[in-house]
GROMACS .gro file of C-alpha atoms in nm:
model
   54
    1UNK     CA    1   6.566  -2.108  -0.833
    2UNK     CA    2   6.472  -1.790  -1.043
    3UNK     CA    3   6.144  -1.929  -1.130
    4UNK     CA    4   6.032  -2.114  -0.807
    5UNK     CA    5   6.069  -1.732  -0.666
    6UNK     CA    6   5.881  -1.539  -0.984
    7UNK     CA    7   5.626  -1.850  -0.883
    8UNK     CA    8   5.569  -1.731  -0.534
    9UNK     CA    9   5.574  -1.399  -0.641
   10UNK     CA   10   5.264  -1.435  -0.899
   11UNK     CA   11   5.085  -1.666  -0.670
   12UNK     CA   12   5.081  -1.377  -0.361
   13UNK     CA   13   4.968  -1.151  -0.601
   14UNK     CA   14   4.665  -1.335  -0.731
   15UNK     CA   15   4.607  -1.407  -0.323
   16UNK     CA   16   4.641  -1.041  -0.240
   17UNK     CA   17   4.415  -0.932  -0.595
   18UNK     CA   18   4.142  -1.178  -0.510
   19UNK     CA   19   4.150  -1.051  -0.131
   20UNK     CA   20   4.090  -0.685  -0.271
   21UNK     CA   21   3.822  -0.798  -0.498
   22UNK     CA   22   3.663  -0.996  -0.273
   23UNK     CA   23   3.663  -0.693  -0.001
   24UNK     CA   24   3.520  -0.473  -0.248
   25UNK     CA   25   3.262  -0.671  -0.335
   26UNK     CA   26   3.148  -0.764   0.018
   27UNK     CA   27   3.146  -0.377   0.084
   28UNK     CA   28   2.967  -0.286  -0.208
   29UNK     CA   29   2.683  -0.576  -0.108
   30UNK     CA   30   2.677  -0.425   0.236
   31UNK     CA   31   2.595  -0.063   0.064
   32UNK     CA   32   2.328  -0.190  -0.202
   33UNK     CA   33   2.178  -0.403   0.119
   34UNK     CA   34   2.208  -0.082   0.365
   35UNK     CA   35   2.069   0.134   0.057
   36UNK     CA   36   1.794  -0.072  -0.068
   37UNK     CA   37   1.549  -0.313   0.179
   38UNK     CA   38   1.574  -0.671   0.094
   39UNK     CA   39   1.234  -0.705  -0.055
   40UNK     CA   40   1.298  -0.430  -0.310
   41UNK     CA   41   1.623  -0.643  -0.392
   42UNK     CA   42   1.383  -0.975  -0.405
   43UNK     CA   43   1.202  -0.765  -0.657
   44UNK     CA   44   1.472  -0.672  -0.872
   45UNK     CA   45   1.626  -1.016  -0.875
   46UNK     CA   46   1.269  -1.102  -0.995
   47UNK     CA   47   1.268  -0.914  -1.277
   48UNK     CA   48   1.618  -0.975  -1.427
   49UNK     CA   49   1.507  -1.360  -1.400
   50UNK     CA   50   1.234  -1.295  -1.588
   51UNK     CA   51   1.440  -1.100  -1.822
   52UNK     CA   52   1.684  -1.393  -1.870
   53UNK     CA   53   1.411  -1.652  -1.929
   54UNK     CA   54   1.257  -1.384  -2.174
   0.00000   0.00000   0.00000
C-alpha cells in the first residue's frame, strides 16, 4: 500500500517538474523570438550547424 502511494507521489512530481520545465522553456522561446527577428535566428542556427559539421 506504502509503495503504490510513494509511486503516485514520484510520478505527480515528475508530471508537475516536466510541466515547469516545459513552461519555462516555451517562455524563454517566446522572449529569444520577441527579442531577436526570425531571420537573425535562421542565421544563428546556420552557423552552429556549420560549427557541428566543422
Amino acid at each position: 500500500m506504502g509503495l503504490a502511494l510513494a509511486t503516485t507521489k514520484v510520478t505527480g512530481l515528475m508530471f508537475g517538474l516536466l510541466a515547469v520545465v516545459s513552461s519555462l522553456s516555451l517562455i524563454i522561446a517566446m522572449f529569444f523570438l520577441t527579442k531577436m527577428k526570425l531571420q537573425s535566428l535562421y542565421g544563428w542556427l546556420q552557423s552552429i550547424w556549420d560549427k557541428l559539421r566543422g
